Coordinates of C-alpha atoms in Angstrom, one line a residue:
X1 CA 8.4 -26.1 2.1
X2 CA 6.0 -25.6 5.0
X3 CA 4.4 -22.1 5.0
X4 CA 6.0 -21.2 8.3
X5 CA 9.4 -22.1 7.0
X6 CA 8.8 -20.0 3.9
X7 CA 7.8 -17.0 6.0
X8 CA 10.9 -17.4 8.2
X9 CA 13.1 -17.5 5.1
X10 CA 11.5 -14.3 3.9
X11 CA 12.2 -12.6 7.3
X12 CA 8.4 -12.2 7.8
X13 CA 8.0 -13.7 11.3
X14 CA 8.4 -11.5 14.4
X15 CA 6.6 -13.6 17.0
X16 CA 4.5 -16.7 17.1
X17 CA 2.7 -18.3 20.1
X18 CA 3.8 -21.9 19.3
X19 CA 5.8 -22.2 16.2
X20 CA 6.2 -25.9 16.4
X21 CA 2.4 -26.5 16.7
X22 CA 1.6 -24.0 14.0
X23 CA 4.0 -25.8 11.7
X24 CA 2.4 -29.2 12.6
X25 CA -1.1 -27.7 12.2
X26 CA -0.4 -26.3 8.7
X27 CA 1.0 -29.7 7.7
X28 CA -2.1 -31.5 9.0
X29 CA -4.7 -29.4 7.2
X30 CA -5.5 -26.3 5.3
X31 CA -6.3 -23.8 8.1
X32 CA -8.4 -20.7 8.3
X33 CA -6.5 -17.5 9.2
X34 CA -7.4 -13.8 9.4
X35 CA -6.2 -10.3 9.5
X36 CA -8.3 -7.3 10.3
X37 CA -8.4 -3.7 9.1
X38 CA -10.5 -0.9 10.4
X39 CA -12.1 1.4 7.9
X40 CA -10.5 4.6 9.2
X41 CA -9.8 5.7 5.6
X42 CA -11.0 4.8 2.1
X43 CA -7.7 3.2 1.0
X44 CA -5.0 1.0 2.2
X45 CA -1.4 2.1 1.9
X46 CA 1.7 -0.1 1.4
X47 CA 2.3 -0.3 5.1
X48 CA -1.0 -2.1 5.4
X49 CA 0.0 -4.4 2.6
X50 CA 2.6 -6.3 4.7
X51 CA 0.3 -8.5 6.7
X52 CA -2.0 -9.1 3.7
X53 CA 0.9 -10.3 1.7
X54 CA 1.2 -13.0 4.4
X55 CA -2.4 -14.0 3.9
X56 CA -1.9 -14.1 0.2
X57 CA 1.0 -16.6 0.7
X58 CA -1.2 -18.8 2.8
X59 CA -4.0 -18.6 0.1
X60 CA -1.5 -19.7 -2.6
X61 CA -0.7 -22.8 -0.6
X62 CA -4.4 -23.7 -0.3
X63 CA -5.2 -22.2 3.1
X64 CA -8.3 -20.1 3.7
X65 CA -7.8 -16.4 4.4
X66 CA -10.5 -14.3 6.0
X67 CA -10.3 -10.5 6.2
X68 CA -12.3 -8.6 8.8
X69 CA -13.3 -5.2 7.7
X70 CA -14.0 -3.6 11.1
X71 CA -17.4 -1.9 10.6
X72 CA -17.9 -2.3 14.3
X73 CA -14.5 -1.6 15.7
X74 CA -13.9 1.1 13.1
X75 CA -16.9 3.0 14.6
X76 CA -15.0 2.9 18.0
X77 CA -11.4 3.4 17.0
X78 CA -8.4 1.5 18.2
X79 CA -5.6 3.1 20.4
X80 CA -3.4 4.6 17.7
X81 CA -0.2 4.6 19.6
X82 CA -0.1 8.3 19.4
X83 CA -0.7 10.6 22.4
X84 CA -4.3 11.3 21.5
X85 CA -7.7 9.7 21.0
X86 CA -8.9 8.9 17.5
X87 CA -11.7 11.2 16.2
X88 CA -14.8 9.1 16.0
X89 CA -16.2 8.7 12.4
X90 CA -19.8 8.9 11.4
X91 CA -21.4 5.7 10.4
X92 CA -21.8 7.1 6.8
X93 CA -18.0 7.6 6.7
X94 CA -17.4 4.1 8.1
X95 CA -19.7 2.6 5.4
X96 CA -18.1 4.5 2.6
X97 CA -14.6 3.4 3.7
X98 CA -15.7 -0.2 4.2
X99 CA -17.0 -0.4 0.6
X100 CA -13.8 1.1 -0.7
X101 CA -11.5 -1.3 1.3
X102 CA -13.7 -4.3 0.3
X103 CA -13.1 -3.5 -3.4
X104 CA -9.4 -3.3 -2.8
X105 CA -9.2 -6.6 -1.0
X106 CA -11.3 -8.4 -3.7
X107 CA -8.8 -7.0 -6.2
X108 CA -5.9 -8.5 -4.3
X109 CA -7.4 -11.8 -3.3
X110 CA -9.9 -12.6 -6.0
X111 CA -13.1 -14.5 -5.1
X112 CA -11.9 -18.1 -4.7
X113 CA -11.0 -19.6 -1.3
X114 CA -11.3 -16.2 0.4
X115 CA -13.9 -14.4 2.5
X116 CA -14.5 -10.8 3.7
X117 CA -16.6 -10.4 6.8
X118 CA -17.7 -7.3 8.8
X119 CA -17.4 -7.5 12.6
X120 CA -20.4 -5.1 12.8
X121 CA -22.5 -8.1 12.0
X122 CA -21.8 -9.7 15.4
X123 CA -20.5 -6.9 17.6
X124 CA -23.7 -4.8 17.0
X125 CA -25.8 -7.7 18.4
X126 CA -24.1 -7.5 21.8
X127 CA -26.1 -5.7 24.5
X128 CA -24.2 -3.9 27.2
X129 CA -25.1 -6.5 29.8
X130 CA -24.0 -9.4 27.5
X131 CA -20.7 -7.6 26.8
X132 CA -20.0 -7.2 30.5
X133 CA -21.3 -10.6 31.7
X134 CA -20.1 -12.8 28.9
X135 CA -16.8 -11.1 28.0
X136 CA -15.8 -8.3 30.4
X137 CA -15.8 -10.7 33.3
X138 CA -13.1 -12.8 31.5
X139 CA -10.6 -9.9 31.2
X140 CA -8.3 -8.9 34.0
X141 CA -7.7 -5.1 34.1
X142 CA -4.2 -5.5 35.4
X143 CA -3.3 -7.7 32.4
X144 CA -5.0 -5.2 30.0
X145 CA -3.0 -2.3 31.4
X146 CA 0.2 -4.2 30.7
X147 CA -0.5 -4.6 27.0
X148 CA 2.0 -2.3 25.1
X149 CA -0.7 -0.5 23.1
X150 CA -2.4 0.6 26.4
X151 CA 0.7 1.0 28.5
X152 CA 2.1 3.6 26.2
X153 CA -1.0 5.7 26.6
X154 CA -1.3 5.7 30.4
X155 CA 0.7 8.8 31.0
X156 CA -1.4 11.0 28.8
X157 CA -4.6 9.1 29.4
X158 CA -6.9 6.7 27.4
X159 CA -10.6 6.6 27.2
X160 CA -12.6 3.6 28.4
X161 CA -13.8 3.2 24.7
X162 CA -10.2 2.7 23.4
X163 CA -9.2 0.8 26.5
X164 CA -11.9 -1.9 25.7
X165 CA -10.8 -2.2 22.0
X166 CA -8.7 -5.3 22.8
X167 CA -11.8 -7.0 24.2
X168 CA -13.7 -6.3 20.9
X169 CA -10.8 -7.6 18.9
X170 CA -10.7 -10.7 21.1
X171 CA -14.4 -11.3 20.4
X172 CA -13.6 -11.1 16.7
X173 CA -11.1 -13.9 17.0
X174 CA -13.4 -16.1 19.1
X175 CA -16.3 -15.6 16.6
X176 CA -14.0 -16.5 13.7
X177 CA -12.7 -19.5 15.5
X178 CA -16.2 -20.7 16.2
X179 CA -17.9 -19.9 12.9
X180 CA -15.1 -19.7 10.2
X181 CA -12.7 -22.4 11.5
X182 CA -10.0 -19.7 11.9
X183 CA -7.0 -20.8 14.0
X184 CA -4.4 -18.1 13.2
X185 CA -4.5 -14.4 13.4
X186 CA -1.8 -12.4 11.5
X187 CA -0.9 -8.8 12.4
X188 CA 1.8 -6.2 12.8
X189 CA 4.2 -6.4 15.7
X190 CA 2.2 -3.8 17.6
X191 CA -0.8 -6.1 17.6
X192 CA 0.8 -8.9 19.7
X193 CA -1.1 -7.9 22.8
X194 CA -4.5 -7.7 21.2
X195 CA -4.0 -11.0 19.3
X196 CA -2.8 -13.0 22.4
X197 CA -5.8 -11.5 24.4
X198 CA -8.0 -13.2 21.8
X199 CA -6.2 -16.5 22.2
X200 CA -6.7 -16.3 26.0
X201 CA -10.4 -15.7 25.5
X202 CA -10.7 -18.7 23.1
X203 CA -8.9 -20.9 25.7
X204 CA -11.2 -19.7 28.5
X205 CA -14.4 -20.4 26.5
X206 CA -13.3 -23.3 24.3
X207 CA -10.8 -25.0 26.5
X208 CA -7.1 -24.8 27.1
X209 CA -6.4 -27.3 24.3
X210 CA -8.0 -25.2 21.6
X211 CA -5.4 -24.7 18.8
X212 CA -5.4 -20.9 18.2
X213 CA -2.3 -19.2 17.1
X214 CA -0.7 -15.7 16.6
X215 CA 1.8 -14.6 14.1
X216 CA 3.1 -11.1 13.9
X217 CA 5.3 -9.4 11.4
X218 CA 8.4 -7.4 12.2
X219 CA 8.3 -3.6 12.0
X220 CA 9.8 -2.8 8.7
X221 CA 12.6 -0.2 8.6
X222 CA 14.6 1.0 5.7
X223 CA 18.4 0.7 5.7
X224 CA 18.7 4.4 6.8
X225 CA 16.6 3.6 9.9
X226 CA 13.4 5.4 8.8
X227 CA 10.0 3.8 8.7
X228 CA 9.2 1.9 5.5
X229 CA 6.4 3.4 3.3
X230 CA 6.8 7.0 4.3
X231 CA 8.0 9.5 1.6
X232 CA 8.4 13.2 1.4
X233 CA 5.1 13.2 -0.6
X234 CA 3.2 11.2 2.0
X235 CA 1.9 7.7 2.1
X236 CA 2.0 5.4 -1.0
X237 CA -1.7 4.4 -1.4
X238 CA -3.2 1.4 -3.2
X239 CA -6.0 3.5 -4.6
X240 CA -4.8 4.6 -8.1
X241 CA -6.6 7.9 -7.6
X242 CA -4.4 8.8 -4.6
X243 CA -1.2 7.2 -5.9
X244 CA -1.1 6.6 -9.6
X245 CA 0.2 3.2 -10.9
X246 CA 3.2 5.1 -12.4
X247 CA 4.0 6.8 -9.0
X248 CA 3.5 3.4 -7.4
X249 CA 5.9 1.8 -9.8
X250 CA 8.5 4.6 -9.3
X251 CA 8.4 4.2 -5.5
X252 CA 9.5 0.6 -5.8
X253 CA 12.1 1.1 -8.6
X254 CA 13.8 3.8 -6.6
X255 CA 14.5 1.6 -3.6
X256 CA 18.0 1.5 -2.1
X257 CA 20.3 -1.4 -3.0
X258 CA 20.5 -2.2 0.7
X259 CA 16.7 -2.8 0.9
X260 CA 15.7 -4.3 -2.4
X261 CA 16.3 -8.0 -1.6
X262 CA 14.4 -7.7 1.7
X263 CA 11.5 -6.1 -0.2
X264 CA 11.6 -8.8 -2.9
X265 CA 11.2 -11.4 -0.1
X266 CA 8.4 -9.5 1.6
X267 CA 6.4 -8.2 -1.4
X268 CA 6.8 -10.6 -4.2
X269 CA 6.0 -14.3 -4.8
X270 CA 9.4 -15.0 -6.5
X271 CA 11.1 -18.2 -5.5
X272 CA 14.2 -18.4 -3.4
X273 CA 16.3 -19.2 -6.5
X274 CA 15.0 -16.2 -8.4
X275 CA 15.7 -13.9 -5.5
X276 CA 19.2 -15.3 -5.1
X277 CA 19.9 -14.6 -8.8
X278 CA 18.7 -11.0 -8.3
X279 CA 21.0 -10.7 -5.3
X280 CA 23.8 -11.5 -7.6
X281 CA 22.7 -8.7 -9.9
X282 CA 22.8 -6.3 -7.0
X283 CA 26.3 -7.5 -6.0
X284 CA 27.8 -7.5 -9.5
X285 CA 25.9 -4.8 -11.5
X286 CA 24.1 -2.6 -9.1
X287 CA 24.0 0.3 -11.6
X288 CA 21.6 -1.7 -13.8
X289 CA 19.0 -1.8 -11.0
X290 CA 17.7 -5.2 -12.3
X291 CA 16.4 -6.2 -8.9
X292 CA 14.6 -2.8 -8.4
X293 CA 12.9 -3.1 -11.8
X294 CA 11.7 -6.7 -11.0
X295 CA 10.5 -5.5 -7.6
X296 CA 8.5 -2.7 -9.2
X297 CA 7.1 -5.0 -11.9
X298 CA 6.0 -7.6 -9.4
X299 CA 4.4 -5.4 -6.8
X300 CA 2.7 -3.1 -9.4
X301 CA 1.3 -6.2 -11.2
X302 CA -0.1 -7.6 -7.9
X303 CA -1.8 -4.4 -6.9
X304 CA -2.8 -2.8 -10.2
X305 CA -2.5 -5.5 -12.8
X306 CA -0.2 -6.3 -15.8
X307 CA -1.4 -3.4 -18.0
X308 CA -0.4 -0.9 -15.3
X309 CA 3.1 -2.2 -15.4
X310 CA 3.2 -1.8 -19.2
X311 CA 1.9 1.8 -18.9
X312 CA 4.3 2.7 -16.0
X313 CA 7.3 1.4 -18.0
X314 CA 6.1 3.2 -21.1
X315 CA 5.9 6.5 -19.2
X316 CA 9.3 5.9 -17.6
X317 CA 11.0 5.2 -20.9
X318 CA 9.3 8.2 -22.6
X319 CA 10.4 10.6 -19.9
X320 CA 13.9 9.2 -19.9
X321 CA 14.3 9.4 -23.7
X322 CA 12.2 12.5 -24.3
X323 CA 10.0 10.6 -26.8
X324 CA 6.7 11.6 -25.3
X325 CA 4.6 11.9 -28.4
X326 CA 3.3 8.4 -28.2
X327 CA 2.0 8.7 -24.6
X328 CA -1.7 8.4 -24.1
X329 CA -3.8 11.0 -22.3
X330 CA -4.1 8.7 -19.3
X331 CA -0.3 8.1 -19.3
X332 CA 0.3 11.9 -19.3
X333 CA -2.0 12.4 -16.4
X334 CA 0.0 9.8 -14.4
X335 CA 3.5 10.7 -15.5
X336 CA 3.1 14.4 -15.1
X337 CA 0.9 14.5 -12.0
X338 CA 3.6 16.1 -9.8
X339 CA 5.5 18.0 -12.5
X340 CA 5.1 21.8 -12.9
X341 CA 1.9 22.6 -14.8
X342 CA 0.1 25.6 -16.1
X343 CA -3.3 26.2 -17.7
X344 CA -3.7 28.3 -20.9
X345 CA -6.3 29.0 -23.6
X346 CA -6.2 26.9 -26.7
X347 CA -5.5 29.5 -29.5
X348 CA -2.5 29.1 -31.9
X349 CA 0.4 31.4 -31.0
X350 CA 4.0 32.1 -31.9
X351 CA 6.3 29.9 -29.8
X352 CA 8.3 32.8 -28.2
X353 CA 5.1 34.7 -27.2
X354 CA 3.5 31.4 -26.0
X355 CA 6.5 30.4 -23.8
X356 CA 6.6 33.9 -22.2
X357 CA 3.2 35.4 -22.1
X358 CA 0.9 32.4 -21.9
X359 CA 2.8 29.7 -20.0
X360 CA 5.4 31.7 -18.2
X361 CA 7.8 28.9 -18.8
X362 CA 10.4 31.4 -20.0
X363 CA 11.2 34.5 -18.0
X364 CA 11.7 36.8 -20.9
X365 CA 11.4 36.9 -24.7
X366 CA 15.2 37.3 -25.0
X367 CA 15.7 34.0 -23.0
X368 CA 12.9 32.3 -25.0
X369 CA 14.5 33.2 -28.3
X370 CA 17.9 32.0 -27.1
X371 CA 16.6 28.7 -25.8
X372 CA 14.7 28.0 -29.0
X373 CA 17.6 28.9 -31.3
X374 CA 19.9 26.7 -29.2
X375 CA 17.6 23.7 -29.4
X376 CA 16.8 23.7 -25.7
X377 CA 13.0 23.6 -26.3
X378 CA 11.1 20.5 -27.2
X379 CA 7.3 20.6 -27.8
X380 CA 5.6 17.2 -27.5
X381 CA 9.0 15.5 -27.9
X382 CA 10.0 17.5 -31.0
X383 CA 12.9 19.9 -31.0
X384 CA 11.8 23.4 -32.1
X385 CA 14.5 25.8 -33.4
X386 CA 12.4 28.1 -35.6
X387 CA 11.6 31.4 -33.9
X388 CA 8.6 31.8 -36.3
X389 CA 7.0 28.4 -35.3
X390 CA 3.5 28.4 -34.0
X391 CA 2.1 26.3 -31.2
X392 CA -1.3 24.8 -31.9
X393 CA -2.5 23.0 -28.8
X394 CA -5.0 21.0 -30.8
X395 CA -2.1 19.1 -32.6
X396 CA -1.6 16.4 -30.0
X397 CA -3.2 14.6 -27.1
X398 CA -6.8 15.3 -28.1
X399 CA -6.1 19.0 -27.6
X400 CA -5.9 18.6 -23.8
X401 CA -2.1 18.9 -23.2
X402 CA 1.1 20.3 -24.6
X403 CA 4.3 18.8 -23.1
X404 CA 7.3 21.2 -23.0
X405 CA 10.8 20.1 -22.2
X406 CA 13.4 22.8 -21.5
X407 CA 16.9 21.5 -21.4
X408 CA 17.6 17.9 -20.7
X409 CA 15.3 17.1 -17.9
X410 CA 13.0 20.0 -17.1
X411 CA 9.4 19.1 -18.1
X412 CA 6.3 21.3 -17.9
X413 CA 2.7 20.1 -18.6
X414 CA 0.5 22.7 -20.2
X415 CA -3.2 22.0 -19.7
X416 CA -5.4 23.5 -22.3
X417 CA -8.7 25.2 -21.3
X418 CA -11.6 24.0 -23.3

């Protein structure tokens, strides 16, 4: 199947400049293509992942993806679509973010048949006069004003700096066309104006018959109409320090039945037959959530590796069953990151006094005694019914944690001060 046809089956094509020629071009040769990301932060989130999944699909078919880390444009800031200017970052911030994003991209794409470049390398060499004479002269202000990303800002105002961002992005495309044999730029739906401006620049300098293409991806909305990737807790990051692999896995496994097949098409490399089989599972046995689990496995493996999937499923099963004693210290850090926690000293103490005086898990000694006698308290997965039992924090988890479960589902993580 031609890569363009595969992307259309997956629902991943919003607009193309010349679909027929792009299909012909990708049949003729293995093309270079690119997507850019500015280092405005030190991690990508799953919203960023969408266009890079497209590049990965091209890579798997033998094409040559190039990623532009915008060390130059990131120092300027693109029009955000919000009614305000971006706050300019220091060059030290840009450099730190660039290094972090580069590491994430190398993790996703490997090192074969793939390049990361920094547009600072060519944009920083432009003098003001060169910029105005060689490029500014080729851009019509009226046309630039009609680009959606600019037009939406005209009422509240836009600085000259952000206004000229589309020229810089166009220069990127021209540079990659000339030096990296790139003939396709991929981006989100909101990037259409900037990408086509780059194609126009290529045609003006290289000739009208230059084969340069644009492909944008639809804005992804959930079945309830809200924007994909946003949760009550904030963005879902690719950085495991910001969003643990367990949290990442849980995000995907909790997707709505109405969305899961769409996400399997977008975010996994499963075949059409495999996804059709999962669609049948959703139709016939939705309560088993087979499709959601496969989605969580595939995306977590792609971003964090196979071991992260094993750990995420181990944590999930342990929390569901209550058998937490076999969790590792790292798994506890992941699984209990957002659960209620308290810090206590590490001395051995009677369970009732410990639950009330030290951890404040129980509101009173009377309630603590009642819960212990009724079997409602589990310490590190073990039910405790003896009111004379002692809690020794050194017994498990290298003396760093005690896991308390009160009732069927209420967990507390007790961190032990050293």
